[in-house]
mmCIF file of C-alpha atoms in Angstrom:
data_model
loop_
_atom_site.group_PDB
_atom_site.id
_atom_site.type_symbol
_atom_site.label_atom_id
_atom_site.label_comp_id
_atom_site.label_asym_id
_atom_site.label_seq_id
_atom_site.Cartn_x
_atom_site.Cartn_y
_atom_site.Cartn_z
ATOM 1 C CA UNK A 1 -11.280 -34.434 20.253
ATOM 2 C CA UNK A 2 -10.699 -31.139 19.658
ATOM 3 C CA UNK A 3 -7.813 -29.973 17.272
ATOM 4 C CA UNK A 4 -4.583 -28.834 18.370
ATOM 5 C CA UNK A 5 -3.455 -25.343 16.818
ATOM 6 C CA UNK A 6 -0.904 -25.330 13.983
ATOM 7 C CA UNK A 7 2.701 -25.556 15.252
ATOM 8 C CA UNK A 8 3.325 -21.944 13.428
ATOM 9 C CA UNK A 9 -0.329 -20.611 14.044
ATOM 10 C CA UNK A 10 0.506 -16.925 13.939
ATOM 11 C CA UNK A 11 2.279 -17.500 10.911
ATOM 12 C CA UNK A 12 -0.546 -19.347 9.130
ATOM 13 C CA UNK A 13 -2.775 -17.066 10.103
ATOM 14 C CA UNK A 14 -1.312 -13.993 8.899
ATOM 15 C CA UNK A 15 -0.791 -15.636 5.317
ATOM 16 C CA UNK A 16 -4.568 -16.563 5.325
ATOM 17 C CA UNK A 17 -5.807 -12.868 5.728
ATOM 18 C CA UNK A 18 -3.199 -12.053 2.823
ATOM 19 C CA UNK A 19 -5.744 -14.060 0.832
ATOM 20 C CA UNK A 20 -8.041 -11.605 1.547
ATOM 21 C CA UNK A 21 -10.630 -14.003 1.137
ATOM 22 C CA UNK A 22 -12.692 -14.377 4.186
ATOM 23 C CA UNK A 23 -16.098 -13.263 4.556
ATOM 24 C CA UNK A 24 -16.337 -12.681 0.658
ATOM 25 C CA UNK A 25 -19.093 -13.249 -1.485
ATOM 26 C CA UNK A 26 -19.676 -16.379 -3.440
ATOM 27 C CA UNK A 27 -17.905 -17.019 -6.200
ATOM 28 C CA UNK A 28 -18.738 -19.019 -9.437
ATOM 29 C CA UNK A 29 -15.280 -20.618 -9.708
ATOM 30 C CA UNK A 30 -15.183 -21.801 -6.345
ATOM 31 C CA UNK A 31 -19.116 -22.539 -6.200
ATOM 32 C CA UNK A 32 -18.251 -24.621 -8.991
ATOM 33 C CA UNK A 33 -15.303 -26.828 -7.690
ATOM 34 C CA UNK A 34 -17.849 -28.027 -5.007
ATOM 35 C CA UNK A 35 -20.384 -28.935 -6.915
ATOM 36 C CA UNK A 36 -17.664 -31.183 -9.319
ATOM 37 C CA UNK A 37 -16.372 -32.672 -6.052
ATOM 38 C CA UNK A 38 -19.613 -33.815 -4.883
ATOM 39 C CA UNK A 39 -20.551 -35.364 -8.185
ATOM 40 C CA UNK A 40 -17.220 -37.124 -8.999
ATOM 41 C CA UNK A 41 -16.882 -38.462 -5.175
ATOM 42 C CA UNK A 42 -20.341 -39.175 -4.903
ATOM 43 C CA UNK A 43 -21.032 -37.222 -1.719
ATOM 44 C CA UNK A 44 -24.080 -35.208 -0.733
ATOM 45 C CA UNK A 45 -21.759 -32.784 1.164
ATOM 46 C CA UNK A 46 -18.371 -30.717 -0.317
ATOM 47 C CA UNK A 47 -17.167 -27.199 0.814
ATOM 48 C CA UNK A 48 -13.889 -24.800 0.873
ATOM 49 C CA UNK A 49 -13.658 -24.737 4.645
ATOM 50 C CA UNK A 50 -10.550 -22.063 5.469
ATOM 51 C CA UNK A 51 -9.460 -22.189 8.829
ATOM 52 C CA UNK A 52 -9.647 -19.312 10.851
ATOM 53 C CA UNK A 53 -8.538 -18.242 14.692
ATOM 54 C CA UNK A 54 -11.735 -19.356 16.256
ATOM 55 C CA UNK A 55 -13.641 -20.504 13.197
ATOM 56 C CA UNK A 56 -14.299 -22.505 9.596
ATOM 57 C CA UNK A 57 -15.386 -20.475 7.407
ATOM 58 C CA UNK A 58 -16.765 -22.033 3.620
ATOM 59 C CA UNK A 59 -15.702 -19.962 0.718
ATOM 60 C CA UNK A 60 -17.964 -22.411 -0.848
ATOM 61 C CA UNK A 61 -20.288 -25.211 0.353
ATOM 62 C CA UNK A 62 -22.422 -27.981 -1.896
ATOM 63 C CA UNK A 63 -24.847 -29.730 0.408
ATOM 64 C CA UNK A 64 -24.564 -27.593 3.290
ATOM 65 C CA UNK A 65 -27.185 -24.484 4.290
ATOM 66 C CA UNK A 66 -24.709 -23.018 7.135
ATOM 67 C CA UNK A 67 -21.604 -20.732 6.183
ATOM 68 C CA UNK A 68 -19.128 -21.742 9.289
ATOM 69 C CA UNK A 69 -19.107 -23.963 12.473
ATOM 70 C CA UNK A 70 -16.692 -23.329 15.477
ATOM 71 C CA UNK A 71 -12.662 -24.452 14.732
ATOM 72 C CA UNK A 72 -13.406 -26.528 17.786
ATOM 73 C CA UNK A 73 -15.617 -28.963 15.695
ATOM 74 C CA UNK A 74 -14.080 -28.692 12.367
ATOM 75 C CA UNK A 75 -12.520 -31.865 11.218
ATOM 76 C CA UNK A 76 -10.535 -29.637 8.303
ATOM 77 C CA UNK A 77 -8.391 -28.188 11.540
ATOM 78 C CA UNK A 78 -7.655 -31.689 12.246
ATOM 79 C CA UNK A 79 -6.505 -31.956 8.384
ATOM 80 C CA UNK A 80 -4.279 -29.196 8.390
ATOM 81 C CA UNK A 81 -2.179 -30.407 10.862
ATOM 82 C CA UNK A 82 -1.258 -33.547 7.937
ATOM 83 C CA UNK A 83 2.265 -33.063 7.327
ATOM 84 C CA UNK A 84 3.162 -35.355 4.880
ATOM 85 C CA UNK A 85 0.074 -36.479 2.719
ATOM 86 C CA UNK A 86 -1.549 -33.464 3.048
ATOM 87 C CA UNK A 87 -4.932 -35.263 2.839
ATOM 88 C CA UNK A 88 -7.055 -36.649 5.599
ATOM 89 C CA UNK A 89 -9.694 -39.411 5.489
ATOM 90 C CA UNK A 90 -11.780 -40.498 8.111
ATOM 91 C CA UNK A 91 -14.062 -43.395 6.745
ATOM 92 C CA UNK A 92 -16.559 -43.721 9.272
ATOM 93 C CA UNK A 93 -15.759 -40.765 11.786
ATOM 94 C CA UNK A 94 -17.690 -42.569 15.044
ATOM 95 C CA UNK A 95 -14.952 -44.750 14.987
ATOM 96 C CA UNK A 96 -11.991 -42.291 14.992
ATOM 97 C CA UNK A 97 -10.830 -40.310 18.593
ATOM 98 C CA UNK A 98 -10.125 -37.172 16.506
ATOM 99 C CA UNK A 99 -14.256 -37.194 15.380
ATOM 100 C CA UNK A 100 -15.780 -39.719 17.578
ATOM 101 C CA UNK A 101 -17.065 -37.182 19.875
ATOM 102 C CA UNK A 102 -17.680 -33.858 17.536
ATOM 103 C CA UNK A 103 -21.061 -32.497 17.834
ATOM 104 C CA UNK A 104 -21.499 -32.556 13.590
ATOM 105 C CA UNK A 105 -20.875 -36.230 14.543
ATOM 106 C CA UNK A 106 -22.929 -36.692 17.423
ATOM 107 C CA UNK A 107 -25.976 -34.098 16.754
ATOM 108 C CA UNK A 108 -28.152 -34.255 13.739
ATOM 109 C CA UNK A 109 -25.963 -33.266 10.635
ATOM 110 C CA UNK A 110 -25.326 -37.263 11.497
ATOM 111 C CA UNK A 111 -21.210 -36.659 9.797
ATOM 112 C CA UNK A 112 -19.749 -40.269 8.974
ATOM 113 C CA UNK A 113 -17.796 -40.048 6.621
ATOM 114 C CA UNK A 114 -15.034 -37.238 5.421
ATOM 115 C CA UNK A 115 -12.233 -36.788 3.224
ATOM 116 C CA UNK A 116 -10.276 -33.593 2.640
ATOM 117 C CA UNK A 117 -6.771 -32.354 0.768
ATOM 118 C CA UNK A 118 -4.895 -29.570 2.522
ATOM 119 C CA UNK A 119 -4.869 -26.385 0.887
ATOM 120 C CA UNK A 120 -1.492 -24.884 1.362
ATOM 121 C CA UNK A 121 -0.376 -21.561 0.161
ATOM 122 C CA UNK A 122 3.158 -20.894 -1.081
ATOM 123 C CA UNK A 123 4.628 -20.139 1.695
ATOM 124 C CA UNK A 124 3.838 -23.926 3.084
ATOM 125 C CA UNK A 125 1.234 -22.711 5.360
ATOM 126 C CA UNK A 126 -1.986 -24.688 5.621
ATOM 127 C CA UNK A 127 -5.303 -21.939 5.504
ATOM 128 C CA UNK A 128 -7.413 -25.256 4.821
ATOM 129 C CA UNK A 129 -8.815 -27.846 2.747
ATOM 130 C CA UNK A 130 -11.263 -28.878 0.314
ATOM 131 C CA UNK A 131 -13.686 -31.725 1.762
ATOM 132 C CA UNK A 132 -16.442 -34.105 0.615
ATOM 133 C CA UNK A 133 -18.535 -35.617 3.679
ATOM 134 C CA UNK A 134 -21.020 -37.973 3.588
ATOM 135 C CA UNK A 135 -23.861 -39.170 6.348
ATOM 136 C CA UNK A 136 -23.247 -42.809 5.752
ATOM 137 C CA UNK A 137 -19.338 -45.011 6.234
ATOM 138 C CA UNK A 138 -17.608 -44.496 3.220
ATOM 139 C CA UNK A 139 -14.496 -45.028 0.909
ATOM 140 C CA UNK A 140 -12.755 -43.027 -1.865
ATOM 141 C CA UNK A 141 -11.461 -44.735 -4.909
ATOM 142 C CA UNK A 142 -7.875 -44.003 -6.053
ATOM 143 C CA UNK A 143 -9.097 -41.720 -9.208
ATOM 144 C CA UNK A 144 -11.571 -39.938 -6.569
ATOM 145 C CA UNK A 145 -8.336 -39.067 -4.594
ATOM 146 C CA UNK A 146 -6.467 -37.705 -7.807
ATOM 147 C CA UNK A 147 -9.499 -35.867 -8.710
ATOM 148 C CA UNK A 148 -10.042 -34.089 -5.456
ATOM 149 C CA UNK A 149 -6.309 -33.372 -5.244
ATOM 150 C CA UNK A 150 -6.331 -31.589 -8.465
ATOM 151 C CA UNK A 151 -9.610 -29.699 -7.916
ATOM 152 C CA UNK A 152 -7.968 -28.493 -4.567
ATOM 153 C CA UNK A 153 -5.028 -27.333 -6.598
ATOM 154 C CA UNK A 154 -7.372 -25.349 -8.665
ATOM 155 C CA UNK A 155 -8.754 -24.098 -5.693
ATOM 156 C CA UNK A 156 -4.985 -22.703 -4.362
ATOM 157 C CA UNK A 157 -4.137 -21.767 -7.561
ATOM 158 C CA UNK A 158 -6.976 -19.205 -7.692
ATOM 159 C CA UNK A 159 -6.733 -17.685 -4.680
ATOM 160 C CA UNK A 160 -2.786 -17.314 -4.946
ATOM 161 C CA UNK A 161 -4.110 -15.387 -8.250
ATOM 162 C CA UNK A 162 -6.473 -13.332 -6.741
ATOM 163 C CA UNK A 163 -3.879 -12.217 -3.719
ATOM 164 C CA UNK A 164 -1.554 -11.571 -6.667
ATOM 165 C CA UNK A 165 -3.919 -9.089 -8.417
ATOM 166 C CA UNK A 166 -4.040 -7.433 -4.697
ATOM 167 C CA UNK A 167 -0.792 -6.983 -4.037
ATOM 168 C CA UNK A 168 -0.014 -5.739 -7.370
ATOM 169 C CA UNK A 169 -2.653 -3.334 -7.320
ATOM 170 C CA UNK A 170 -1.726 -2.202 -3.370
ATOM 171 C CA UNK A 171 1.819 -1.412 -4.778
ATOM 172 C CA UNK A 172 0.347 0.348 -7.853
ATOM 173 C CA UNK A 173 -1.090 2.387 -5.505
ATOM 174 C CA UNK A 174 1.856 2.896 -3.681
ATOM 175 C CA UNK A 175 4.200 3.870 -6.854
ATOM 176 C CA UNK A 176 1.168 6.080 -7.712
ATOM 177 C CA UNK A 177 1.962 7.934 -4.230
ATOM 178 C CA UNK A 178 4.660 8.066 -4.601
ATOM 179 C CA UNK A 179 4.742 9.660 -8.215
ATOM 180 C CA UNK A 180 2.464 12.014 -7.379
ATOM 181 C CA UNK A 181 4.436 13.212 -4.492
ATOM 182 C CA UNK A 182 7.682 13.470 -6.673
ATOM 183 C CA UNK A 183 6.620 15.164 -9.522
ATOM 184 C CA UNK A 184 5.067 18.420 -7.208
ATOM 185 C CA UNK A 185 8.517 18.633 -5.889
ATOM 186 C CA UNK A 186 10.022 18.613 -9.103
ATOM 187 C CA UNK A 187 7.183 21.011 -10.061
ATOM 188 C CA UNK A 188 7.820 23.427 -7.093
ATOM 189 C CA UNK A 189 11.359 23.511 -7.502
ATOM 190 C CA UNK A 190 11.507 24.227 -11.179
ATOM 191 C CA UNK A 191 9.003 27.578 -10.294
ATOM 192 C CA UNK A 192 11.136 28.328 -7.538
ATOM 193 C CA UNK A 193 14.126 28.669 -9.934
ATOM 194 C CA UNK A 194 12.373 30.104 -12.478
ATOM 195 C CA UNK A 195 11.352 33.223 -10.144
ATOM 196 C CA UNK A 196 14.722 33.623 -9.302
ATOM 197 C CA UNK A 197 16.082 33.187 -12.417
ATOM 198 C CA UNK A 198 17.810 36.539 -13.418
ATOM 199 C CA UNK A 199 18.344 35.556 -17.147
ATOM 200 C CA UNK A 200 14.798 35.922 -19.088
ATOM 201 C CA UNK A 201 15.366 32.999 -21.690
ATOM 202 C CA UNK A 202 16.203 30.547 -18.303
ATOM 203 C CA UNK A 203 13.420 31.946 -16.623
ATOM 204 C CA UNK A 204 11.139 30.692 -20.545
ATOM 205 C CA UNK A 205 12.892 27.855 -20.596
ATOM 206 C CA UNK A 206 12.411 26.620 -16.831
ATOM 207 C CA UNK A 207 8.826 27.687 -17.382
ATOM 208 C CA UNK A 208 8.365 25.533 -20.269
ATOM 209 C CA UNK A 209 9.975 22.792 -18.115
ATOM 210 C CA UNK A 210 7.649 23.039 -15.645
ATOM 211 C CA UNK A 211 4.908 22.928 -18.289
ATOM 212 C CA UNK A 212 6.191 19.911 -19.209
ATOM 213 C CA UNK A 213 6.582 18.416 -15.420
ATOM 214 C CA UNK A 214 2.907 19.575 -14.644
ATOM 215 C CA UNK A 215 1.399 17.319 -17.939
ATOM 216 C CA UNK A 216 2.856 14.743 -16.793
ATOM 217 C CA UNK A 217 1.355 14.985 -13.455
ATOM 218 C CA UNK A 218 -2.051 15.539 -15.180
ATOM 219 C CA UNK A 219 -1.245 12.408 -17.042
ATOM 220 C CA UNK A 220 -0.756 10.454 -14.002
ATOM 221 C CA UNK A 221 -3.977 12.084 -12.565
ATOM 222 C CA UNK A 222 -6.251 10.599 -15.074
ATOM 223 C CA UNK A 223 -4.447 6.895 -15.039
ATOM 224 C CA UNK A 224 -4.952 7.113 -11.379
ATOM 225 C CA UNK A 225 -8.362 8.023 -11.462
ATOM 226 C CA UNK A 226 -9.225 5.180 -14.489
ATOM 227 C CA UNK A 227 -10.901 2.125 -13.320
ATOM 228 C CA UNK A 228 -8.044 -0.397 -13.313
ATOM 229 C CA UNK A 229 -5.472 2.115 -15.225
ATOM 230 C CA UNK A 230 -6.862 -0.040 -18.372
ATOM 231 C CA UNK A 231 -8.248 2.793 -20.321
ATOM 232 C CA UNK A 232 -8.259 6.516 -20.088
ATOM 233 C CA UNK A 233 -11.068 8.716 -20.898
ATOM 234 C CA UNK A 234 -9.927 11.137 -23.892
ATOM 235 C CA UNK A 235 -13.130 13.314 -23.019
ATOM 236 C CA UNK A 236 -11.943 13.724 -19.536
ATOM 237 C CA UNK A 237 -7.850 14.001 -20.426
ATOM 238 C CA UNK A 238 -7.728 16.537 -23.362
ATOM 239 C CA UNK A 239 -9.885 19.179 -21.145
ATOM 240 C CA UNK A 240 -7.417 18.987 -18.386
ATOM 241 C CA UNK A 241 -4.083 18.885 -20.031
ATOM 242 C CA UNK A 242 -5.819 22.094 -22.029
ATOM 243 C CA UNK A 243 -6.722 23.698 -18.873
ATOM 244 C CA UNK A 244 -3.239 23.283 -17.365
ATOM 245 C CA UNK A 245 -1.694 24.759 -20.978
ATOM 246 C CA UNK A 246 -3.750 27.493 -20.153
ATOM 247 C CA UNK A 247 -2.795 28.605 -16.982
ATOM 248 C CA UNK A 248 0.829 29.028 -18.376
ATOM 249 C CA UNK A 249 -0.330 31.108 -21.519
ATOM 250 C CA UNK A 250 -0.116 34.569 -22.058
ATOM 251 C CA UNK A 251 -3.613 36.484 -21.844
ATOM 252 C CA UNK A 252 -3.242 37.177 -25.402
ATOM 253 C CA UNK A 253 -3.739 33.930 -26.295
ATOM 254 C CA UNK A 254 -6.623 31.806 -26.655
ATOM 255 C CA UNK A 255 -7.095 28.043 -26.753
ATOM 256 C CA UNK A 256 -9.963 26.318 -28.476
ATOM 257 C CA UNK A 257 -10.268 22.479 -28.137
ATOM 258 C CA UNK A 258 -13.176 19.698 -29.392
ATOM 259 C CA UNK A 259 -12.725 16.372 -27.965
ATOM 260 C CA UNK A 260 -14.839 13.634 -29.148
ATOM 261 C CA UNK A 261 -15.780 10.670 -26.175
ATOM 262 C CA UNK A 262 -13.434 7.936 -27.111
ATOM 263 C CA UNK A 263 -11.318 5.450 -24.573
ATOM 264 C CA UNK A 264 -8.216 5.288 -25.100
ATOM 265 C CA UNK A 265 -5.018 2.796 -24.306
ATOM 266 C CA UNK A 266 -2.855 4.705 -21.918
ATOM 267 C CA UNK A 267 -0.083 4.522 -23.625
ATOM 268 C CA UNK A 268 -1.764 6.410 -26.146
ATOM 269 C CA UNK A 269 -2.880 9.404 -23.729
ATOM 270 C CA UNK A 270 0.242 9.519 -22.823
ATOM 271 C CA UNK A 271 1.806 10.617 -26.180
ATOM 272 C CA UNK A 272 -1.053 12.854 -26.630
ATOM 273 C CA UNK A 273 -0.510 14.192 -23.564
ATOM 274 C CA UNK A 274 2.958 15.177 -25.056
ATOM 275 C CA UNK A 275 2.009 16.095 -28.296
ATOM 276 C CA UNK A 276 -0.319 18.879 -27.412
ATOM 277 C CA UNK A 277 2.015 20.186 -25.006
ATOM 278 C CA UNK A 278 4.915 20.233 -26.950
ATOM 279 C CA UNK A 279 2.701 21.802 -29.802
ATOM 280 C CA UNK A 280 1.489 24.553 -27.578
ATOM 281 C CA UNK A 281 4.745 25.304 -25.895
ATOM 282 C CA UNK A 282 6.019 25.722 -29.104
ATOM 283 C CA UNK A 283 3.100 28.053 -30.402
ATOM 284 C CA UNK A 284 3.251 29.987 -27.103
ATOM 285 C CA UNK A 285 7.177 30.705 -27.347
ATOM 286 C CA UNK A 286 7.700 31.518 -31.092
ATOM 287 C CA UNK A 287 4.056 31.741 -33.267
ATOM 288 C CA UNK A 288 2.920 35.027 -31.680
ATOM 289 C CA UNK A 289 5.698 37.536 -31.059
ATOM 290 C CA UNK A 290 5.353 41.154 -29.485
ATOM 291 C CA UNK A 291 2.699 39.999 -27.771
ATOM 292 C CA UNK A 292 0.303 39.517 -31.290
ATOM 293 C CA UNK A 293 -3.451 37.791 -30.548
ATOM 294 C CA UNK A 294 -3.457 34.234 -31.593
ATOM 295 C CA UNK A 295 -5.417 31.078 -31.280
ATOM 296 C CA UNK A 296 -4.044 27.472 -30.847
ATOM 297 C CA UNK A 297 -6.669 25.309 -31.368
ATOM 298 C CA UNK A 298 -6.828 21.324 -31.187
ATOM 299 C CA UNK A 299 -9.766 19.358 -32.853
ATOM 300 C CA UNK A 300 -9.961 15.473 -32.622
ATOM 301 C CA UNK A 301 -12.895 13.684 -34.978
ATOM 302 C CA UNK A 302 -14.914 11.131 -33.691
ATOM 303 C CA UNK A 303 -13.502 7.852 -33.936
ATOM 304 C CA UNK A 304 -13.792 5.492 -37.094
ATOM 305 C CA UNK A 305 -12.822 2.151 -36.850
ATOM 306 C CA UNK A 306 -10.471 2.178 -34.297
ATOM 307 C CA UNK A 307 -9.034 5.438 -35.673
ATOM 308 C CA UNK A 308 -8.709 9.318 -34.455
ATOM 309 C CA UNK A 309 -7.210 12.535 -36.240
ATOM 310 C CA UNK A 310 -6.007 15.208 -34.273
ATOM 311 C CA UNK A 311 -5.353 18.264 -35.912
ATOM 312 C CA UNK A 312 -3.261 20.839 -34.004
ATOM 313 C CA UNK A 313 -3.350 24.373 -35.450
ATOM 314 C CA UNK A 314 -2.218 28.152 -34.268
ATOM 315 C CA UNK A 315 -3.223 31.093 -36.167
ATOM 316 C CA UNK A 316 0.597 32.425 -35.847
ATOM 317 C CA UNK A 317 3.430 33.571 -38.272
ATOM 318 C CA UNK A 318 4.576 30.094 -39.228
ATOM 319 C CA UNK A 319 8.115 28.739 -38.687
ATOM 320 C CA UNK A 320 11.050 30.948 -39.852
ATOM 321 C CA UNK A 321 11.941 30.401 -43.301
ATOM 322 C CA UNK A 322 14.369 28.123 -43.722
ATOM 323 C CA UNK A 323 13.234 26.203 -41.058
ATOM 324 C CA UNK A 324 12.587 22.945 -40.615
ATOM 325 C CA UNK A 325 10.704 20.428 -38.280
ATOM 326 C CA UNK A 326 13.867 18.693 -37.618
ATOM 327 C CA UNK A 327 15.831 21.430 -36.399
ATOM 328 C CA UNK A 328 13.146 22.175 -33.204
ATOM 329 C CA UNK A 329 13.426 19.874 -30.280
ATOM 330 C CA UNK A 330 9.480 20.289 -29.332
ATOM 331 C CA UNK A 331 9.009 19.312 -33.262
ATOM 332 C CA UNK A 332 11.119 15.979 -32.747
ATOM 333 C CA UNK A 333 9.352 15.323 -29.788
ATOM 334 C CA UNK A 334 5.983 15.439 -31.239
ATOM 335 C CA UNK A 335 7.333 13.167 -34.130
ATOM 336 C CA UNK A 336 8.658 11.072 -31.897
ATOM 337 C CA UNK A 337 5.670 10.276 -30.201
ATOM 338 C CA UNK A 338 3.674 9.943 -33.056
ATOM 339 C CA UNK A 339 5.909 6.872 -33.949
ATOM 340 C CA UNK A 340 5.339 5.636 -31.263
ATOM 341 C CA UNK A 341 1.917 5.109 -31.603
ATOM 342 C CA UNK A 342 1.923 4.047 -35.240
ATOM 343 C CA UNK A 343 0.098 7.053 -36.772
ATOM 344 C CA UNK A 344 0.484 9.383 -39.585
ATOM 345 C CA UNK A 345 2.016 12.558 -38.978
ATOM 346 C CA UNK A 346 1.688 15.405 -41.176
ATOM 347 C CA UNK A 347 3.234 19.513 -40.779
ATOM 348 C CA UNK A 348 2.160 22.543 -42.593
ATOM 349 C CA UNK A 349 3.367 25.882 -41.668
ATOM 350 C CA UNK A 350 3.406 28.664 -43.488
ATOM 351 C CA UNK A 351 2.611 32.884 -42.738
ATOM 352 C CA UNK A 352 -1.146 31.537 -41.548
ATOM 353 C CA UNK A 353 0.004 30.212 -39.315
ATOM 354 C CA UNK A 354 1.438 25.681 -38.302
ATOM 355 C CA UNK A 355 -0.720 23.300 -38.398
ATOM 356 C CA UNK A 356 -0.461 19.297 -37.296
ATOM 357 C CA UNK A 357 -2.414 16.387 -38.335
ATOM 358 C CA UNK A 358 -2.088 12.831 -36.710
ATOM 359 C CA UNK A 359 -4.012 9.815 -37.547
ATOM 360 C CA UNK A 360 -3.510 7.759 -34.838
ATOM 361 C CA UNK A 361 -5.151 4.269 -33.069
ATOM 362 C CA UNK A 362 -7.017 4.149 -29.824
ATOM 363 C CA UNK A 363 -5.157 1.633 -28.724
ATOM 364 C CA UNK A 364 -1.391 0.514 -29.681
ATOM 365 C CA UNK A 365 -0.947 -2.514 -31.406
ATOM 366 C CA UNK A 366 1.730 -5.162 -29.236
ATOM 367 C CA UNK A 367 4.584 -3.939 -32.135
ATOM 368 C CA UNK A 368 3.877 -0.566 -33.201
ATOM 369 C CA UNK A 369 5.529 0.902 -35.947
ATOM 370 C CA UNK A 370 9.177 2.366 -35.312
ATOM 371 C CA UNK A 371 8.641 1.174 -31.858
#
């Protein structure tokens, strides 16, 4: 007999291709359940069949050398049509109208026996069933029920995880878009104003702003750009948010920068990100006035342990004297983020010019210190 289509095909459909899961590659985890369903139910034959619009497809098969037969002959279409037990068994399937005439029945793959539990998404929607099948009448047990039940609910549960992980990472992706596209209009806008700007300390100021904006977006760049956003290369970061400091400095001055190859947490490239820029913005507005020849340089050691220093240094006239860290908002911001990652932060200025050292971790401990 061939199966009837779902009452709500369209709709179980669509919710099977958000599994993303057909046609993949093979699987240890799934491989796995199929080889444990075999053994415990003492069948030759077990597979993931998933029910597609003309076909079965097995995400994983024990017993079995072909990867899908037509829907037309798959007994697992009949079993997702179970409303209320949600499994199907058909103990010897020449005796049942749904099998008795299916060609895996009839032909030489001699089918007798089956037995299968529904694998239904969240939604409700049936994509298909996990399924022992022997060549010979048979029975489950009781505990062989409960144990195929709960391997098909491992089965679900991973593949609700893994569409999860997709969706999450398609709207990362999206945010990302959308972040990027925000912060070049903020960007834009804040040079627009900053041409126009009749006033010179607005026009510094919305400079420095824009500074600011574009680091961020340089930021983003590189967690983009990082495989899974997990880590971000510091050899590949510190070079661009240097080159983008650059482009805003004065030709009189120079930066200098060493950066070892270390990964780091993004949260931590993040406040580095800030640190440096708030360190050179600083340096570029007040260490080298009347247009004086300067350096900023930035040095970070090779890791040790876990462990960086960065030392950020201009060859400037110091801060005024009199003048503290405290009373500078770049200089609270750089403090700032050095609590925030839990490191050491040390300031040294004098008429040779400021200087900043920070001992910080590659990546940030779950409660960071002053967090």
């Amino acid at each position: 007999m061939k199966p009837s289509l779902h009452p709500d095909e369209a709709r179980r459909l669509a919710i099977l291709r958000s599994f993303e899961i057909l046609d993949t590659d093979p699987e240890e985890p799934f491989d796995d359940v199929v080889k444990l369903a075999s053994a415990l139910c003492g069948t030759p034959v077990s597979l993931i069949s998933l029910v597609d619009e003309d076909r079965q497809w097995f995400k994983a098969r024990y017993g079995l050398d072909i990867d899908s037969t037509p829907r037309e002959h798959s007994i697992c279409a009949h079993a997702i049509l179970q409303d209320e037990d949600d499994f199907l068994e058909v103990p010897d399937a020449t005796q049942d109208p749904r099998t008795a005439d299916n060609p895996l029945v009839m032909g030489d793959e001699h089918l007798r026996f089956y037995a299968g539990v529904v694998l239904r998404s969240k939604e409700g929607a049936p994509v298909g069933s996990l399924c022992v099948i022997d060549r010979k009448p048979n029975n489950l047990t009781p505990l062989q029920r409960d144990a195929l039940r709960v391997l098909a609910a491992q089965v679900i549960a991973q593949m609700e995880l893994k569409r999860a992980l997709s969706q999450a990472e398609l709207m990362r992706h999206e945010v990302d878009h959308r972040v990027k596209n925000s912060l070049q209009s903020v960007s834009a806008l804040t040079r627009m104003q900053a041409r126009s700007a009749s006033n010179e300390e607005t026009r510094l100021a919305l400079l420095q702003v824009g500074r600011r904006i574009e680091t961020v977006a340089a930021l983003h760049e590189q967690l983009y750009r990082a495989d899974q956003a997990e880590t971000i290369s510091l050899a590949s970061f510190g070079p661009a948010v240097c080159r983008l400091i650059g482009q805003s400095a004065p030709p009189n001055i120079t930066l200098s920068a060493d950066w070892p190859a270390a990964d780091l947490d993004p949260s931590v490239a993040a406040a580095l990100g800030v640190i440096l820029n708030e360190f050179a913005s600083n340096a570029i507005k007040h260490a080298f006035p009347d247009g004086q020849a300067g350096t900023i340089s930035c040095r970070v050691d090779p890791p040790v342990e876990g462990r960086c220093k960065l030392t950020l240094a201009d060859n400037g006239v110091g801060l005024p004297e009199g003048v503290t860290a405290k009373q500078g908002l770049g200089m609270q911001v750089i403090e700032a983020s050095a609590r925030q990652l839990g490191g050491t932060f040390a300031l040294a200025s004098g008429p040779d010019g400021t200087r900043i050292t920070l001992d910080f971790p590659l990546q940030v401990a779950e409660t960071a210190p002053g967090a």
